[in-house]
PDB file of C-alpha atoms in Angstrom:
ATOM      1  CA  MET A   1      26.091 -45.990 -12.554  1.00  0.00           C
ATOM      2  CA  GLU A   2      27.263 -42.412 -13.198  1.00  0.00           C
ATOM      3  CA  LYS A   3      27.208 -41.563  -9.476  1.00  0.00           C
ATOM      4  CA  LYS A   4      29.129 -44.748  -8.637  1.00  0.00           C
ATOM      5  CA  PHE A   5      31.720 -43.906 -11.296  1.00  0.00           C
ATOM      6  CA  SER A   6      32.076 -40.360  -9.883  1.00  0.00           C
ATOM      7  CA  LEU A   7      32.693 -41.729  -6.384  1.00  0.00           C
ATOM      8  CA  TYR A   8      35.381 -44.089  -7.704  1.00  0.00           C
ATOM      9  CA  PHE A   9      36.996 -41.226  -9.510  1.00  0.00           C
ATOM     10  CA  LEU A  10      36.927 -38.967  -6.441  1.00  0.00           C
ATOM     11  CA  HIS A  11      38.556 -41.742  -4.410  1.00  0.00           C
ATOM     12  CA  PHE A  12      41.117 -42.210  -7.178  1.00  0.00           C
ATOM     13  CA  PHE A  13      42.137 -38.541  -7.241  1.00  0.00           C
ATOM     14  CA  LEU A  14      42.277 -38.219  -3.483  1.00  0.00           C
ATOM     15  CA  SER A  15      44.550 -41.271  -3.324  1.00  0.00           C
ATOM     16  CA  ILE A  16      46.894 -39.869  -5.938  1.00  0.00           C
ATOM     17  CA  HIS A  17      46.957 -36.427  -4.316  1.00  0.00           C
ATOM     18  CA  LYS A  18      47.775 -38.003  -0.967  1.00  0.00           C
ATOM     19  CA  ALA A  19      50.493 -40.155  -2.532  1.00  0.00           C
ATOM     20  CA  LEU A  20      52.129 -37.245  -4.323  1.00  0.00           C
ATOM     21  CA  SER A  21      52.211 -35.046  -1.257  1.00  0.00           C
ATOM     22  CA  LYS A  22      54.274 -37.757   0.515  1.00  0.00           C
ATOM     23  CA  HIS A  23      56.866 -38.285  -2.217  1.00  0.00           C
ATOM     24  CA  SER A  24      59.457 -36.137  -3.923  1.00  0.00           C
ATOM     25  CA  LEU A  25      59.092 -34.956  -7.484  1.00  0.00           C
ATOM     26  CA  MET A  26      61.903 -37.250  -8.544  1.00  0.00           C
ATOM     27  CA  GLY A  27      60.007 -40.496  -8.114  1.00  0.00           C
ATOM     28  CA  GLU A  28      56.474 -39.193  -8.571  1.00  0.00           C
ATOM     29  CA  LYS A  29      55.851 -40.736 -12.000  1.00  0.00           C
ATOM     30  CA  LYS A  30      56.823 -44.174 -10.779  1.00  0.00           C
ATOM     31  CA  TYR A  31      54.739 -43.746  -7.636  1.00  0.00           C
ATOM     32  CA  VAL A  32      51.675 -42.490  -9.530  1.00  0.00           C
ATOM     33  CA  LYS A  33      51.838 -45.573 -11.761  1.00  0.00           C
ATOM     34  CA  ARG A  34      52.045 -47.798  -8.681  1.00  0.00           C
ATOM     35  CA  VAL A  35      49.039 -46.054  -7.075  1.00  0.00           C
ATOM     36  CA  ILE A  36      47.019 -46.295 -10.292  1.00  0.00           C
ATOM     37  CA  ASN A  37      47.789 -49.999 -10.647  1.00  0.00           C
ATOM     38  CA  SER A  38      47.064 -50.724  -6.984  1.00  0.00           C
ATOM     39  CA  LEU A  39      43.644 -49.104  -7.311  1.00  0.00           C
ATOM     40  CA  GLY A  40      42.898 -51.123 -10.434  1.00  0.00           C
ATOM     41  CA  MET A  41      42.067 -47.907 -12.228  1.00  0.00           C
ATOM     42  CA  ALA A  42      44.570 -48.104 -15.091  1.00  0.00           C
ATOM     43  CA  ASN A  43      41.807 -48.827 -17.578  1.00  0.00           C
ATOM     44  CA  VAL A  44      39.886 -45.702 -16.483  1.00  0.00           C
ATOM     45  CA  VAL A  45      42.946 -43.495 -16.913  1.00  0.00           C
ATOM     46  CA  MET A  46      43.508 -44.879 -20.381  1.00  0.00           C
ATOM     47  CA  ALA A  47      39.910 -44.197 -21.420  1.00  0.00           C
ATOM     48  CA  PRO A  48      39.664 -41.803 -24.388  1.00  0.00           C
ATOM     49  CA  THR A  49      37.593 -39.253 -22.481  1.00  0.00           C
ATOM     50  CA  PHE A  50      40.525 -38.277 -20.283  1.00  0.00           C
ATOM     51  CA  SER A  51      43.630 -36.655 -21.617  1.00  0.00           C
ATOM     52  CA  TYR A  52      46.345 -36.366 -18.997  1.00  0.00           C
ATOM     53  CA  PHE A  53      47.219 -35.506 -15.446  1.00  0.00           C
ATOM     54  CA  SER A  54      49.429 -32.553 -14.726  1.00  0.00           C
ATOM     55  CA  THR A  55      51.232 -31.647 -11.552  1.00  0.00           C
ATOM     56  CA  ASN A  56      51.510 -27.991 -10.640  1.00  0.00           C
ATOM     57  CA  ARG A  57      53.396 -26.984  -7.536  1.00  0.00           C
ATOM     58  CA  SER A  58      52.257 -23.396  -7.296  1.00  0.00           C
ATOM     59  CA  SER A  59      48.721 -23.427  -8.624  1.00  0.00           C
ATOM     60  CA  LYS A  60      45.903 -21.625  -6.853  1.00  0.00           C
ATOM     61  CA  GLU A  61      44.073 -24.923  -6.452  1.00  0.00           C
ATOM     62  CA  CYS A  62      46.930 -26.321  -4.386  1.00  0.00           C
ATOM     63  CA  ARG A  63      47.019 -23.258  -2.161  1.00  0.00           C
ATOM     64  CA  ARG A  64      43.299 -23.582  -1.542  1.00  0.00           C
ATOM     65  CA  LEU A  65      43.612 -27.263  -0.704  1.00  0.00           C
ATOM     66  CA  HIS A  66      46.412 -26.808   1.816  1.00  0.00           C
ATOM     67  CA  SER A  67      45.919 -24.541   4.809  1.00  0.00           C
ATOM     68  CA  THR A  68      49.617 -24.653   5.700  1.00  0.00           C
ATOM     69  CA  PRO A  69      52.192 -23.617   3.126  1.00  0.00           C
ATOM     70  CA  ARG A  70      54.205 -26.630   1.943  1.00  0.00           C
ATOM     71  CA  LYS A  71      55.412 -28.216  -1.239  1.00  0.00           C
ATOM     72  CA  GLY A  72      52.360 -29.932  -2.663  1.00  0.00           C
ATOM     73  CA  HIS A  73      51.180 -31.224  -5.960  1.00  0.00           C
ATOM     74  CA  CYS A  74      47.772 -30.936  -7.513  1.00  0.00           C
ATOM     75  CA  ILE A  75      46.372 -33.516  -9.830  1.00  0.00           C
ATOM     76  CA  LYS A  76      43.911 -32.200 -12.370  1.00  0.00           C
ATOM     77  CA  ALA A  77      41.803 -34.318 -14.663  1.00  0.00           C
ATOM     78  CA  MET A  78      40.898 -32.857 -17.991  1.00  0.00           C
ATOM     79  CA  THR A  79      37.999 -34.278 -19.891  1.00  0.00           C
ATOM     80  CA  VAL A  80      38.310 -34.148 -23.620  1.00  0.00           C
ATOM     81  CA  GLU A  81      35.015 -33.880 -25.388  1.00  0.00           C
ATOM     82  CA  LYS A  82      34.950 -35.547 -28.755  1.00  0.00           C
ATOM     83  CA  PRO A  83      34.397 -33.126 -31.622  1.00  0.00           C
ATOM     84  CA  LEU A  84      30.759 -33.050 -32.710  1.00  0.00           C
ATOM     85  CA  GLU A  85      31.850 -33.965 -36.224  1.00  0.00           C
ATOM     86  CA  GLU A  86      33.155 -37.244 -34.840  1.00  0.00           C
ATOM     87  CA  LEU A  87      30.133 -37.877 -32.598  1.00  0.00           C
ATOM     88  CA  TYR A  88      27.602 -37.344 -35.372  1.00  0.00           C
ATOM     89  CA  ASN A  89      29.730 -38.692 -38.239  1.00  0.00           C
ATOM     90  CA  VAL A  90      29.738 -35.347 -40.060  1.00  0.00           C
ATOM     91  CA  ARG A  91      32.807 -35.252 -42.295  1.00  0.00           C
ATOM     92  CA  VAL A  92      34.425 -31.948 -43.195  1.00  0.00           C
ATOM     93  CA  GLU A  93      37.294 -30.968 -45.466  1.00  0.00           C
ATOM     94  CA  ARG A  94      38.492 -27.405 -44.857  1.00  0.00           C
ATOM     95  CA  ASN A  95      39.769 -25.133 -47.657  1.00  0.00           C
ATOM     96  CA  VAL A  96      39.150 -27.637 -50.421  1.00  0.00           C
ATOM     97  CA  SER A  97      41.513 -27.378 -53.391  1.00  0.00           C
ATOM     98  CA  PRO A  98      40.184 -26.496 -56.862  1.00  0.00           C
ATOM     99  CA  GLU A  99      41.431 -29.892 -58.095  1.00  0.00           C
ATOM    100  CA  ARG A 100      39.248 -31.673 -55.532  1.00  0.00           C
ATOM    101  CA  LEU A 101      36.218 -29.581 -56.573  1.00  0.00           C
ATOM    102  CA  VAL A 102      36.769 -30.524 -60.230  1.00  0.00           C
ATOM    103  CA  GLU A 103      37.209 -34.181 -59.238  1.00  0.00           C
ATOM    104  CA  LEU A 104      33.815 -34.121 -57.463  1.00  0.00           C
ATOM    105  CA  GLY A 105      32.113 -32.117 -60.228  1.00  0.00           C
ATOM    106  CA  VAL A 106      30.924 -29.470 -57.751  1.00  0.00           C
ATOM    107  CA  SER A 107      30.188 -26.915 -60.504  1.00  0.00           C
ATOM    108  CA  LYS A 108      27.379 -29.217 -61.764  1.00  0.00           C
ATOM    109  CA  TRP A 109      25.722 -29.611 -58.340  1.00  0.00           C
ATOM    110  CA  SER A 110      22.484 -27.850 -57.412  1.00  0.00           C
ATOM    111  CA  MET A 111      22.798 -24.450 -55.750  1.00  0.00           C
ATOM    112  CA  TRP A 112      20.955 -23.176 -52.669  1.00  0.00           C
ATOM    113  CA  LYS A 113      20.997 -19.658 -51.183  1.00  0.00           C
ATOM    114  CA  THR A 114      19.532 -18.030 -48.097  1.00  0.00           C
ATOM    115  CA  GLY A 115      19.838 -14.982 -45.907  1.00  0.00           C
ATOM    116  CA  LYS A 116      19.891 -14.645 -42.144  1.00  0.00           C
ATOM    117  CA  CYS A 117      17.632 -17.335 -40.655  1.00  0.00           C
ATOM    118  CA  LYS A 118      17.277 -20.443 -38.504  1.00  0.00           C
ATOM    119  CA  LEU A 119      16.294 -23.643 -40.251  1.00  0.00           C
ATOM    120  CA  PRO A 120      15.484 -26.964 -38.543  1.00  0.00           C
ATOM    121  CA  TRP A 121      16.593 -29.777 -40.842  1.00  0.00           C
ATOM    122  CA  ASP A 122      16.814 -33.544 -40.962  1.00  0.00           C
ATOM    123  CA  TRP A 123      18.641 -35.561 -43.581  1.00  0.00           C
ATOM    124  CA  HIS A 124      16.970 -38.627 -45.105  1.00  0.00           C
ATOM    125  CA  VAL A 125      20.016 -39.371 -47.283  1.00  0.00           C
ATOM    126  CA  ASP A 126      23.697 -38.439 -47.111  1.00  0.00           C
ATOM    127  CA  GLN A 127      24.312 -34.953 -48.462  1.00  0.00           C
ATOM    128  CA  LEU A 128      27.592 -33.500 -49.664  1.00  0.00           C
ATOM    129  CA  VAL A 129      27.730 -29.696 -49.406  1.00  0.00           C
ATOM    130  CA  TYR A 130      30.345 -27.251 -50.672  1.00  0.00           C
ATOM    131  CA  ILE A 131      29.965 -23.824 -49.045  1.00  0.00           C
ATOM    132  CA  GLU A 132      30.711 -21.116 -51.612  1.00  0.00           C
ATOM    133  CA  GLU A 133      29.881 -18.077 -49.514  1.00  0.00           C
ATOM    134  CA  GLY A 134      28.962 -17.311 -45.899  1.00  0.00           C
ATOM    135  CA  GLU A 135      28.967 -19.560 -42.873  1.00  0.00           C
ATOM    136  CA  VAL A 136      26.588 -21.820 -40.968  1.00  0.00           C
ATOM    137  CA  ARG A 137      26.354 -22.964 -37.356  1.00  0.00           C
ATOM    138  CA  VAL A 138      24.999 -26.494 -37.059  1.00  0.00           C
ATOM    139  CA  VAL A 139      23.457 -27.401 -33.691  1.00  0.00           C
ATOM    140  CA  PRO A 140      22.635 -31.130 -33.502  1.00  0.00           C
ATOM    141  CA  GLU A 141      19.238 -32.036 -32.059  1.00  0.00           C
ATOM    142  CA  GLY A 142      19.436 -32.152 -28.252  1.00  0.00           C
ATOM    143  CA  SER A 143      22.883 -30.540 -28.083  1.00  0.00           C
ATOM    144  CA  GLU A 144      24.005 -27.166 -26.789  1.00  0.00           C
ATOM    145  CA  ARG A 145      27.282 -27.356 -28.712  1.00  0.00           C
ATOM    146  CA  PHE A 146      27.613 -26.478 -32.380  1.00  0.00           C
ATOM    147  CA  MET A 147      29.767 -27.084 -35.439  1.00  0.00           C
ATOM    148  CA  GLN A 148      30.699 -24.159 -37.629  1.00  0.00           C
ATOM    149  CA  PHE A 149      31.379 -24.393 -41.342  1.00  0.00           C
ATOM    150  CA  MET A 150      32.358 -21.577 -43.677  1.00  0.00           C
ATOM    151  CA  ALA A 151      33.168 -20.751 -47.290  1.00  0.00           C
ATOM    152  CA  GLY A 152      35.652 -23.245 -48.710  1.00  0.00           C
ATOM    153  CA  ASP A 153      34.471 -26.174 -46.568  1.00  0.00           C
ATOM    154  CA  LEU A 154      33.193 -29.431 -48.019  1.00  0.00           C
ATOM    155  CA  VAL A 155      30.787 -31.052 -45.555  1.00  0.00           C
ATOM    156  CA  ARG A 156      29.154 -34.470 -45.675  1.00  0.00           C
ATOM    157  CA  TYR A 157      26.015 -34.716 -43.530  1.00  0.00           C
ATOM    158  CA  PRO A 158      25.005 -38.315 -42.744  1.00  0.00           C
ATOM    159  CA  LYS A 159      21.619 -39.898 -43.316  1.00  0.00           C
ATOM    160  CA  TRP A 160      19.193 -39.449 -40.359  1.00  0.00           C
ATOM    161  CA  PHE A 161      21.162 -36.529 -38.896  1.00  0.00           C
ATOM    162  CA  GLU A 162      18.925 -33.837 -37.355  1.00  0.00           C
ATOM    163  CA  ALA A 163      20.051 -30.302 -36.530  1.00  0.00           C
ATOM    164  CA  ASP A 164      19.152 -26.630 -36.459  1.00  0.00           C
ATOM    165  CA  LEU A 165      21.052 -24.557 -39.014  1.00  0.00           C
ATOM    166  CA  PHE A 166      21.807 -20.930 -38.132  1.00  0.00           C
ATOM    167  CA  PHE A 167      22.755 -18.529 -40.919  1.00  0.00           C
ATOM    168  CA  ASN A 168      23.989 -15.078 -39.782  1.00  0.00           C
ATOM    169  CA  GLY A 169      23.945 -13.492 -43.221  1.00  0.00           C
ATOM    170  CA  PHE A 170      24.052 -14.331 -46.903  1.00  0.00           C
ATOM    171  CA  TYR A 171      24.873 -17.989 -47.501  1.00  0.00           C
ATOM    172  CA  GLN A 172      25.364 -19.958 -50.706  1.00  0.00           C
ATOM    173  CA  GLU A 173      26.130 -23.645 -51.127  1.00  0.00           C
ATOM    174  CA  ARG A 174      26.286 -26.306 -53.788  1.00  0.00           C
ATOM    175  CA  TYR A 175      24.915 -29.683 -52.757  1.00  0.00           C
ATOM    176  CA  SER A 176      24.640 -33.247 -53.938  1.00  0.00           C
ATOM    177  CA  PHE A 177      22.622 -36.059 -52.396  1.00  0.00           C
ATOM    178  CA  ARG A 178      24.656 -39.247 -52.102  1.00  0.00           C
ATOM    179  CA  ALA A 179      23.600 -42.867 -52.267  1.00  0.00           C
ATOM    180  CA  TYR A 180      25.184 -45.454 -49.988  1.00  0.00           C
ATOM    181  CA  GLY A 181      28.682 -46.211 -51.250  1.00  0.00           C
ATOM    182  CA  ASP A 182      29.097 -42.975 -53.243  1.00  0.00           C
ATOM    183  CA  ASP A 183      32.332 -41.288 -52.258  1.00  0.00           C
TER     184      ASP A 183
END
């Protein structure tokens, strides 16, 4: 499936590149829309994993593609990776106001401290964490990417989330385990 999708996409970009090299800049938007619609690929372009197409007349990529100097246009696809917070349903509020902390009763929560270490962790219930000091890198299980939270952040880790926590120095947090529906 993935290979088939890649071949469609390669065909799609080659068609657009070819179309743009034949038409002036003036009508290129209209022509690109026509090419996209004729290929039946409009739904792929509108997919949330792709942001936009840009045309650059003098980019290095264009010069490499064309052996003879001429006015050409390059089409570049940019993939937009969803933030890990969104993928794993980790909610974060940055630089939380003192009023919000009072509203949540953070001063009454349990406190946890550590030094520099790596800690594998899995959550069996939702946990709300306010980071008082330090920072933590959170690497979800099976991922190479990480989320980073620091002092002043309020983080809600979801039930069944698994990750490695990396602490580079002193770290202190206040935490509260949440039942379903507690907000």
